[in-house]
Amino acid sequence: MTTAIHEIGPKRETSDWVWYAGIFGAAVIGWLAYGQLIPFSEWVTALFPVARDSHSGEAIAFFAYDVPKVLLLLTGIVFVTGVLRSWFSPEKTRAMLAGKREILGYPLAALLGVLTPFCSCSSVPLFIGFVSAGVPLGVTFSFLIAGPMVGPVGLGLLYGLVGWQIATIYLVFGFSIATVAGYVMGKMRLERYLQDWVRELNAGPVGDLPEVKFIFIDRLKIGVEQVREIVGKVWIWVLVGIGIGALIHGYVPEAMMLKIMGGEAWWSVPAAVVVGVPMYTNAAGVIPIVEALLGKGAALGTTLAFMMSVIALSLPEMIILKQVLTLRLIAIFIAVVSAGILATGYLFNLLL
Amino acid sequence: MKSVKVYGPGCKRCETTEKMVRDAAAKLGIDVTIEKVADAKSIAMAGVMSTPALAVDGKLVHAGGLPDAAKLEQWLAA
């Protein structure tokens, strides 16, 4: 064992230095590249034999501007989020939430849902771990809704692509929906609709994992690891999303957009939810579409409803949760969250 | 002979974790039996909330993400 530590010791110091320099260098290069997005996209568009102000020219320019922009933003956001989340873990979050039924539990769960690292592939053990440790069901739902709904990737991209006003509105309403929906479901006493084996389950005690001691460089490495993993996984969704956004930006006439997604069409909000739920992508893929929709004059409420239902209600996640929730409970979950999304959509269509 | 359990629903990272355990064991010259636990109920019963997680000789040593290679060798050698 001592030899193992000896082997790592000296190597570690040099590599720490390389890590700091590398991250700093990448940040500087990213920053400089971010300033050159417009000249870059114009240069790319000029390579194509189409007029700049034609439909195709507009679409190509949108694509060539958004792809590097979104990938740069995404890398930065995922890195910072990865570093921040290294201070949190599902185990710590569970300890903070256990036994909290009072009104504080719901917003706290929503907040921790944003900050706690977990991947949807482990949402079943996480769900069981929470519920069996005495985290109230409603509070657990607040946690599970907030995680994807107000994730930092979505907020950061919304901020970068659409502006801070709409990002703030999204943050406030996404957070409220997670809190209120959890509260409503908590009041409904839904424990009886868990799958039988979950109710009977007496999960083992928290594995007494040794506390991991991180030094700062470890957190930075976690951030870099997250970038590799998440950006490596979602880039294809980003390209598809921007492609759709570019087509909308270049080819969809504004008059048609106003008719379908304008504030006048009362049915457009529920329609946006119905279209949004089965769409499986993540925040990084949907926000370029949102950007294009808003640019063409789609109503804010309708667009928010679309975006929220794509991100917060996804069919694959429901299928995973089917292991622990009965169909009835899943239906209630979808109904309550959709109600919150519809209310948000109508509110903004009325206000603006 | 060490018995190692890898907890995870079968995602890519779980497979990588298993491979890391094999590599580390081979490097240290230790015999290991690896059991993959993919069933959600069994994962939860073990007190695991984030996967991939690792137990060595029945003791949980790691949860959530890929293990650190150097630490993995320590767990196996201990």
Short mmCIF file of C-alpha atoms in Angstrom, two decimals:
data_model
loop_
_atom_site.label_atom_id
_atom_site.label_comp_id
_atom_site.label_asym_id
_atom_site.label_seq_id
_atom_site.Cartn_x
_atom_site.Cartn_y
_atom_site.Cartn_z
CA MET A 1 0.00 0.00 0.00
CA THR A 2 2.77 2.42 0.88
CA THR A 3 4.41 1.77 -2.46
CA ALA A 4 1.17 2.60 -4.22
CA ILE A 5 1.01 5.95 -2.48
CA HIS A 6 4.66 6.60 -3.30
CA GLU A 7 3.96 5.99 -6.93
CA ILE A 8 1.14 8.47 -6.99
CA GLY A 9 2.72 11.14 -4.81
CA PRO A 10 5.35 12.80 -7.01
CA LYS A 11 3.33 12.28 -10.20
CA ARG A 12 0.44 14.10 -8.65
CA GLU A 13 2.27 17.41 -8.13
CA THR A 14 3.32 17.84 -11.74
CA SER A 15 -0.06 16.77 -13.05
CA ASP A 16 -1.87 19.25 -10.74
CA TRP A 17 0.03 22.06 -12.34
CA VAL A 18 -0.83 20.79 -15.80
CA TRP A 19 -4.50 20.55 -14.84
CA TYR A 20 -4.69 24.15 -13.63
CA ALA A 21 -2.86 25.45 -16.71
CA GLY A 22 -4.97 23.33 -19.03
CA ILE A 23 -8.28 24.48 -17.55
CA PHE A 24 -7.17 28.10 -17.52
CA GLY A 25 -5.94 27.84 -21.11
CA ALA A 26 -9.17 26.20 -22.26
CA ALA A 27 -11.20 28.94 -20.56
CA VAL A 28 -9.19 31.69 -22.31
CA ILE A 29 -9.44 30.01 -25.70
CA GLY A 30 -13.18 29.44 -25.19
CA TRP A 31 -13.64 33.07 -24.21
CA LEU A 32 -11.78 34.35 -27.28
CA ALA A 33 -13.65 31.97 -29.59
CA TYR A 34 -16.95 33.12 -28.11
CA GLY A 35 -16.15 36.66 -29.23
CA GLN A 36 -15.65 35.54 -32.85
CA LEU A 37 -19.01 33.78 -33.32
CA ILE A 38 -20.58 36.29 -35.71
CA PRO A 39 -17.58 36.68 -38.06
CA PHE A 40 -17.20 32.88 -38.01
CA SER A 41 -20.83 32.18 -38.92
CA GLU A 42 -20.79 34.83 -41.67
CA TRP A 43 -17.60 33.35 -43.06
CA VAL A 44 -19.12 29.84 -43.10
CA THR A 45 -22.34 31.07 -44.71
CA ALA A 46 -20.38 32.83 -47.44
CA LEU A 47 -18.85 29.47 -48.41
CA PHE A 48 -22.25 28.31 -49.61
CA PRO A 49 -23.52 29.34 -53.05
CA VAL A 50 -26.71 30.91 -51.65
CA ALA A 51 -27.74 34.51 -51.07
CA ARG A 52 -27.22 35.58 -47.45
CA ASP A 53 -30.81 36.85 -47.13
CA SER A 54 -32.45 33.82 -48.76
CA HIS A 55 -34.22 31.15 -46.72
CA SER A 56 -31.25 28.81 -47.01
CA GLY A 57 -28.78 31.58 -46.21
CA GLU A 58 -30.68 32.44 -43.01
CA ALA A 59 -30.86 28.79 -41.99
CA ILE A 60 -27.17 28.17 -42.62
CA ALA A 61 -26.18 31.32 -40.74
CA PHE A 62 -28.34 30.29 -37.76
CA PHE A 63 -26.75 26.84 -37.73
CA ALA A 64 -23.18 28.07 -38.10
CA TYR A 65 -23.67 30.63 -35.34
CA ASP A 66 -25.49 28.39 -32.87
CA VAL A 67 -23.42 25.21 -33.08
CA PRO A 68 -20.15 26.67 -31.77
CA LYS A 69 -22.02 28.98 -29.40
CA VAL A 70 -24.07 26.22 -27.79
CA LEU A 71 -21.12 23.83 -27.58
CA LEU A 72 -18.94 26.49 -25.93
CA LEU A 73 -21.67 27.49 -23.48
CA LEU A 74 -22.51 23.87 -22.76
CA THR A 75 -18.89 23.00 -21.99
CA GLY A 76 -18.55 25.93 -19.61
CA ILE A 77 -21.85 25.27 -17.84
CA VAL A 78 -21.28 21.53 -17.46
CA PHE A 79 -17.81 22.17 -16.06
CA VAL A 80 -18.95 24.74 -13.49
CA THR A 81 -21.96 22.61 -12.55
CA GLY A 82 -19.77 19.52 -12.16
CA VAL A 83 -17.45 21.40 -9.81
CA LEU A 84 -20.33 22.85 -7.75
CA ARG A 85 -22.13 19.52 -7.51
CA SER A 86 -19.03 17.82 -6.12
CA TRP A 87 -20.04 19.34 -2.77
CA PHE A 88 -23.36 17.49 -2.89
CA SER A 89 -24.33 13.82 -3.01
CA PRO A 90 -27.61 11.88 -2.93
CA GLU A 91 -26.65 10.56 0.50
CA LYS A 92 -26.18 14.04 1.99
CA THR A 93 -29.35 15.29 0.30
CA ARG A 94 -31.36 12.41 1.71
CA ALA A 95 -30.09 13.13 5.20
CA MET A 96 -31.17 16.77 4.81
CA LEU A 97 -34.63 15.87 3.55
CA ALA A 98 -35.49 12.89 5.75
CA GLY A 99 -38.49 13.56 7.96
CA LYS A 100 -39.11 17.06 6.54
CA ARG A 101 -42.82 17.24 5.90
CA GLU A 102 -43.20 20.87 6.91
CA ILE A 103 -43.56 23.47 4.25
CA LEU A 104 -39.80 24.02 4.11
CA GLY A 105 -39.20 20.50 2.77
CA TYR A 106 -40.66 21.18 -0.68
CA PRO A 107 -38.61 24.20 -1.77
CA LEU A 108 -35.53 22.67 -0.14
CA ALA A 109 -36.09 19.47 -2.15
CA ALA A 110 -36.50 21.48 -5.35
CA LEU A 111 -33.28 23.36 -4.63
CA LEU A 112 -31.37 20.17 -3.83
CA GLY A 113 -32.84 18.58 -6.96
CA VAL A 114 -30.92 21.15 -8.95
CA LEU A 115 -27.68 20.77 -6.99
CA THR A 116 -27.47 17.02 -6.39
CA PRO A 117 -25.62 14.99 -9.00
CA PHE A 118 -27.62 12.02 -10.23
CA CYS A 119 -28.23 10.41 -13.57
CA SER A 120 -31.66 9.27 -14.63
CA CYS A 121 -30.33 5.71 -14.85
CA SER A 122 -30.13 5.57 -11.06
CA SER A 123 -33.43 7.31 -10.37
CA VAL A 124 -35.01 4.06 -9.15
CA PRO A 125 -32.48 3.26 -6.40
CA LEU A 126 -32.52 6.95 -5.54
CA PHE A 127 -36.29 7.03 -5.28
CA ILE A 128 -36.34 3.93 -3.05
CA GLY A 129 -33.47 5.25 -0.99
CA PHE A 130 -35.35 8.50 -0.33
CA VAL A 131 -38.75 7.00 0.41
CA SER A 132 -37.46 4.21 2.62
CA ALA A 133 -35.39 6.64 4.66
CA GLY A 134 -38.47 8.66 5.54
CA VAL A 135 -38.32 11.41 2.93
CA PRO A 136 -42.04 12.14 2.34
CA LEU A 137 -43.30 11.09 -1.10
CA GLY A 138 -44.32 14.62 -2.08
CA VAL A 139 -40.91 15.99 -1.13
CA THR A 140 -39.28 13.22 -3.20
CA PHE A 141 -41.40 14.29 -6.18
CA SER A 142 -40.35 17.93 -5.77
CA PHE A 143 -36.77 16.69 -5.93
CA LEU A 144 -37.36 14.54 -9.01
CA ILE A 145 -39.22 17.28 -10.91
CA ALA A 146 -36.76 20.06 -10.16
CA GLY A 147 -33.69 18.08 -11.23
CA PRO A 148 -34.37 18.08 -14.96
CA MET A 149 -36.80 21.02 -15.04
CA VAL A 150 -34.51 23.72 -13.67
CA GLY A 151 -31.20 22.12 -14.51
CA PRO A 152 -28.25 24.49 -14.92
CA VAL A 153 -27.69 23.45 -18.55
CA GLY A 154 -31.18 24.61 -19.56
CA LEU A 155 -30.94 27.83 -17.58
CA GLY A 156 -27.45 28.68 -18.81
CA LEU A 157 -28.33 28.10 -22.46
CA LEU A 158 -31.57 30.03 -22.11
CA TYR A 159 -29.56 32.89 -20.66
CA GLY A 160 -27.02 32.75 -23.48
CA LEU A 161 -29.41 32.22 -26.37
CA VAL A 162 -32.64 33.98 -25.42
CA GLY A 163 -31.69 36.48 -22.73
CA TRP A 164 -31.71 36.89 -18.96
CA GLN A 165 -35.33 38.00 -18.65
CA ILE A 166 -36.77 34.77 -20.02
CA ALA A 167 -34.15 32.68 -18.20
CA THR A 168 -35.26 34.30 -14.93
CA ILE A 169 -38.95 33.74 -15.65
CA TYR A 170 -38.19 30.13 -16.47
CA LEU A 171 -36.19 29.68 -13.26
CA VAL A 172 -38.92 31.17 -11.05
CA PHE A 173 -41.80 29.26 -12.63
CA GLY A 174 -39.93 25.96 -13.05
CA PHE A 175 -38.94 26.10 -9.41
CA SER A 176 -42.50 26.98 -8.35
CA ILE A 177 -44.00 24.11 -10.34
CA ALA A 178 -41.58 21.63 -8.75
CA THR A 179 -42.40 22.94 -5.28
CA VAL A 180 -46.16 23.19 -5.70
CA ALA A 181 -46.57 19.92 -7.60
CA GLY A 182 -44.65 18.09 -4.84
CA TYR A 183 -46.80 19.78 -2.21
CA VAL A 184 -50.06 18.87 -3.98
CA MET A 185 -48.96 15.26 -4.40
CA GLY A 186 -47.88 15.17 -0.76
CA LYS A 187 -51.39 16.24 0.27
CA MET A 188 -52.95 13.52 -1.89
CA ARG A 189 -51.45 10.72 0.25
CA LEU A 190 -50.31 8.68 -2.70
CA GLU A 191 -48.23 6.14 -0.77
CA ARG A 192 -50.88 3.50 -1.51
CA TYR A 193 -50.15 3.78 -5.23
CA LEU A 194 -46.53 2.76 -4.97
CA GLN A 195 -45.75 -0.69 -6.36
CA ASP A 196 -46.37 -3.29 -3.66
CA TRP A 197 -42.79 -4.35 -3.30
CA VAL A 198 -41.69 -0.76 -2.69
CA ARG A 199 -44.17 -0.29 0.14
CA GLU A 200 -43.10 -3.51 1.79
CA LEU A 201 -39.46 -2.83 1.27
CA ASN A 202 -37.30 -2.05 4.18
CA ALA A 203 -34.22 -0.88 2.39
CA GLY A 204 -30.93 -1.43 4.08
CA PRO A 205 -29.36 1.37 6.06
CA VAL A 206 -27.30 3.88 4.16
CA GLY A 207 -24.10 2.14 3.25
CA ASP A 208 -21.62 3.66 5.67
CA LEU A 209 -19.41 4.97 2.93
CA PRO A 210 -16.22 6.55 4.12
CA GLU A 211 -16.39 10.32 3.68
CA VAL A 212 -14.47 11.18 0.54
CA LYS A 213 -11.95 13.92 1.11
CA PHE A 214 -11.67 16.12 -1.94
CA ILE A 215 -9.05 18.73 -2.46
CA PHE A 216 -9.88 21.50 -4.92
CA ILE A 217 -8.06 19.94 -7.86
CA ASP A 218 -10.21 16.81 -7.43
CA ARG A 219 -13.32 18.94 -7.90
CA LEU A 220 -11.87 20.47 -11.07
CA LYS A 221 -11.14 17.00 -12.36
CA ILE A 222 -14.73 16.00 -11.66
CA GLY A 223 -15.81 19.03 -13.73
CA VAL A 224 -13.61 17.97 -16.63
CA GLU A 225 -14.84 14.38 -16.37
CA GLN A 226 -18.43 15.66 -16.49
CA VAL A 227 -17.67 17.68 -19.62
CA ARG A 228 -16.23 14.62 -21.30
CA GLU A 229 -19.16 12.48 -20.34
CA ILE A 230 -22.10 14.86 -20.81
CA VAL A 231 -20.92 16.87 -23.81
CA GLY A 232 -19.76 13.60 -25.35
CA LYS A 233 -23.28 12.25 -24.96
CA VAL A 234 -25.52 15.21 -25.82
CA TRP A 235 -23.69 16.84 -28.73
CA ILE A 236 -25.78 14.88 -31.21
CA TRP A 237 -29.00 16.19 -29.61
CA VAL A 238 -27.54 19.67 -29.81
CA LEU A 239 -26.90 19.33 -33.54
CA VAL A 240 -30.40 17.95 -34.18
CA GLY A 241 -31.99 20.70 -32.06
CA ILE A 242 -30.04 23.45 -33.82
CA GLY A 243 -30.87 21.87 -37.18
CA ILE A 244 -34.59 22.08 -36.40
CA GLY A 245 -34.12 25.59 -35.06
CA ALA A 246 -32.32 26.58 -38.26
CA LEU A 247 -35.14 25.23 -40.44
CA ILE A 248 -37.71 27.14 -38.39
CA HIS A 249 -35.58 30.28 -38.52
CA GLY A 250 -35.00 30.06 -42.27
CA TYR A 251 -38.20 28.64 -43.71
CA VAL A 252 -41.24 29.01 -41.43
CA PRO A 253 -43.19 32.15 -42.34
CA GLU A 254 -43.98 34.43 -39.40
CA ALA A 255 -47.67 34.55 -40.25
CA MET A 256 -47.93 30.79 -39.94
CA MET A 257 -46.04 30.81 -36.63
CA LEU A 258 -48.39 33.45 -35.25
CA LYS A 259 -51.37 31.37 -36.24
CA ILE A 260 -50.09 28.17 -34.63
CA MET A 261 -48.14 29.42 -31.64
CA GLY A 262 -49.41 32.97 -31.24
CA GLY A 263 -51.07 34.16 -28.06
CA GLU A 264 -54.50 34.28 -29.74
CA ALA A 265 -54.78 30.54 -30.31
CA TRP A 266 -56.15 29.28 -26.96
CA TRP A 267 -55.52 25.64 -27.84
CA SER A 268 -51.85 26.19 -28.55
CA VAL A 269 -50.77 25.84 -24.91
CA PRO A 270 -52.23 22.34 -24.35
CA ALA A 271 -51.12 21.39 -27.86
CA ALA A 272 -47.55 22.45 -26.98
CA VAL A 273 -47.65 20.16 -23.93
CA VAL A 274 -49.06 17.23 -25.91
CA VAL A 275 -46.34 17.63 -28.53
CA GLY A 276 -43.66 18.21 -25.91
CA VAL A 277 -44.10 15.17 -23.64
CA PRO A 278 -43.21 12.39 -26.10
CA MET A 279 -40.33 14.43 -27.52
CA TYR A 280 -37.23 12.96 -26.03
CA THR A 281 -34.29 15.29 -25.91
CA ASN A 282 -32.58 17.27 -23.24
CA ALA A 283 -32.38 20.94 -22.42
CA ALA A 284 -29.38 21.45 -24.69
CA GLY A 285 -31.33 20.16 -27.69
CA VAL A 286 -34.58 22.02 -27.10
CA ILE A 287 -33.32 25.52 -26.37
CA PRO A 288 -32.10 26.27 -29.91
CA ILE A 289 -35.65 25.37 -31.02
CA VAL A 290 -37.08 27.70 -28.38
CA GLU A 291 -34.75 30.44 -29.59
CA ALA A 292 -36.01 30.04 -33.17
CA LEU A 293 -39.68 29.88 -32.11
CA LEU A 294 -39.48 33.05 -30.05
CA GLY A 295 -37.59 34.78 -32.86
CA LYS A 296 -40.48 34.02 -35.21
CA GLY A 297 -43.03 35.52 -32.86
CA ALA A 298 -44.32 32.48 -31.00
CA ALA A 299 -46.07 33.49 -27.77
CA LEU A 300 -43.89 33.27 -24.67
CA GLY A 301 -46.39 31.23 -22.64
CA THR A 302 -46.85 28.65 -25.37
CA THR A 303 -43.10 28.35 -25.88
CA LEU A 304 -42.43 28.01 -22.15
CA ALA A 305 -45.09 25.29 -21.92
CA PHE A 306 -43.50 23.43 -24.82
CA MET A 307 -40.03 23.66 -23.34
CA MET A 308 -41.09 22.65 -19.83
CA SER A 309 -42.99 19.61 -21.01
CA VAL A 310 -40.11 18.44 -23.19
CA ILE A 311 -37.60 18.77 -20.37
CA ALA A 312 -39.61 17.86 -17.27
CA LEU A 313 -41.94 15.14 -18.53
CA SER A 314 -40.14 12.54 -20.56
CA LEU A 315 -41.53 9.15 -21.47
CA PRO A 316 -38.28 7.22 -20.95
CA GLU A 317 -38.11 8.51 -17.40
CA MET A 318 -41.71 7.48 -16.80
CA ILE A 319 -40.87 3.99 -18.04
CA ILE A 320 -37.97 3.79 -15.60
CA LEU A 321 -40.20 4.98 -12.77
CA LYS A 322 -42.80 2.36 -13.66
CA GLN A 323 -40.64 -0.05 -11.64
CA VAL A 324 -41.58 1.75 -8.45
CA LEU A 325 -44.80 3.66 -9.25
CA THR A 326 -48.10 2.20 -10.37
CA LEU A 327 -49.53 3.47 -13.65
CA ARG A 328 -52.10 5.36 -11.66
CA LEU A 329 -49.44 7.23 -9.73
CA ILE A 330 -47.54 7.99 -12.93
CA ALA A 331 -50.76 9.38 -14.43
CA ILE A 332 -51.28 11.60 -11.38
CA PHE A 333 -47.67 12.74 -11.58
CA ILE A 334 -48.05 13.70 -15.25
CA ALA A 335 -51.42 15.36 -14.61
CA VAL A 336 -50.19 17.51 -11.71
CA VAL A 337 -47.01 18.62 -13.48
CA SER A 338 -48.90 19.30 -16.72
CA ALA A 339 -51.44 21.40 -14.81
CA GLY A 340 -48.59 23.55 -13.51
CA ILE A 341 -47.13 23.87 -16.99
CA LEU A 342 -50.50 24.78 -18.53
CA ALA A 343 -51.11 27.41 -15.85
CA THR A 344 -47.69 28.93 -16.53
CA GLY A 345 -48.33 28.93 -20.28
CA TYR A 346 -51.73 30.62 -20.02
CA LEU A 347 -50.49 33.12 -17.46
CA PHE A 348 -47.77 34.41 -19.76
CA ASN A 349 -49.96 34.43 -22.84
CA LEU A 350 -52.45 36.56 -20.89
CA LEU A 351 -49.86 38.91 -19.43
CA LEU A 352 -47.95 39.62 -22.62
CA MET B 1 -9.78 -14.29 -2.94
CA LYS B 2 -11.79 -11.11 -2.92
CA SER B 3 -15.44 -10.91 -3.74
CA VAL B 4 -16.47 -7.71 -5.45
CA LYS B 5 -19.98 -6.55 -6.22
CA VAL B 6 -20.63 -3.94 -8.88
CA TYR B 7 -24.00 -2.24 -8.45
CA GLY B 8 -25.55 -0.60 -11.49
CA PRO B 9 -28.48 -0.98 -13.88
CA GLY B 10 -26.17 -1.87 -16.76
CA CYS B 11 -25.16 1.53 -18.04
CA LYS B 12 -21.86 2.10 -19.80
CA ARG B 13 -20.19 3.39 -16.68
CA CYS B 14 -21.10 0.20 -14.83
CA GLU B 15 -19.31 -1.86 -17.45
CA THR B 16 -16.30 0.44 -17.28
CA THR B 17 -16.26 0.04 -13.51
CA GLU B 18 -16.26 -3.74 -13.86
CA LYS B 19 -13.39 -3.57 -16.29
CA MET B 20 -11.44 -1.29 -13.94
CA VAL B 21 -11.85 -3.85 -11.17
CA ARG B 22 -10.57 -6.66 -13.41
CA ASP B 23 -7.60 -4.59 -14.57
CA ALA B 24 -6.67 -3.54 -11.04
CA ALA B 25 -6.94 -7.12 -9.78
CA ALA B 26 -4.78 -8.39 -12.63
CA LYS B 27 -2.20 -5.70 -11.96
CA LEU B 28 -2.03 -6.58 -8.26
CA GLY B 29 -2.15 -10.30 -8.92
CA ILE B 30 -5.25 -10.79 -6.76
CA ASP B 31 -7.97 -13.32 -7.44
CA VAL B 32 -11.39 -11.72 -7.56
CA THR B 33 -14.92 -12.88 -8.20
CA ILE B 34 -17.06 -10.12 -9.64
CA GLU B 35 -20.79 -10.14 -9.26
CA LYS B 36 -22.87 -7.61 -11.16
CA VAL B 37 -26.01 -6.47 -9.38
CA ALA B 38 -28.39 -4.88 -11.87
CA ASP B 39 -31.77 -5.34 -10.22
CA ALA B 40 -33.13 -2.07 -8.82
CA LYS B 41 -34.51 -3.75 -5.72
CA SER B 42 -31.23 -5.41 -4.82
CA ILE B 43 -29.35 -2.18 -5.46
CA ALA B 44 -31.65 -0.29 -3.13
CA MET B 45 -31.51 -3.05 -0.49
CA ALA B 46 -27.75 -2.66 -0.37
CA GLY B 47 -28.19 0.96 0.63
CA VAL B 48 -26.95 2.24 -2.71
CA MET B 49 -28.53 5.39 -4.17
CA SER B 50 -26.13 6.39 -6.87
CA THR B 51 -24.56 4.00 -9.32
CA PRO B 52 -22.13 2.55 -10.21
CA ALA B 53 -21.31 1.45 -6.68
CA LEU B 54 -18.77 -1.06 -5.40
CA ALA B 55 -18.65 -3.42 -2.46
CA VAL B 56 -15.54 -5.42 -1.56
CA ASP B 57 -16.07 -8.49 0.62
CA GLY B 58 -19.56 -7.29 1.49
CA LYS B 59 -18.47 -3.81 2.50
CA LEU B 60 -19.66 -0.86 0.44
CA VAL B 61 -16.62 1.22 -0.52
CA HIS B 62 -17.83 3.51 -3.28
CA ALA B 63 -21.00 4.94 -4.83
CA GLY B 64 -21.74 7.30 -7.68
CA GLY B 65 -19.48 7.45 -10.71
CA LEU B 66 -16.31 5.71 -11.72
CA PRO B 67 -13.99 4.81 -8.86
CA ASP B 68 -10.56 6.35 -8.61
CA ALA B 69 -8.02 3.87 -9.99
CA ALA B 70 -5.52 4.33 -7.15
CA LYS B 71 -8.22 3.96 -4.49
CA LEU B 72 -9.56 0.88 -6.23
CA GLU B 73 -6.15 -0.79 -5.84
CA GLN B 74 -6.13 0.11 -2.16
CA TRP B 75 -9.56 -1.46 -1.61
CA LEU B 76 -8.58 -4.62 -3.41
CA ALA B 77 -5.22 -4.87 -1.63
CA ALA B 78 -6.60 -4.16 1.84
#
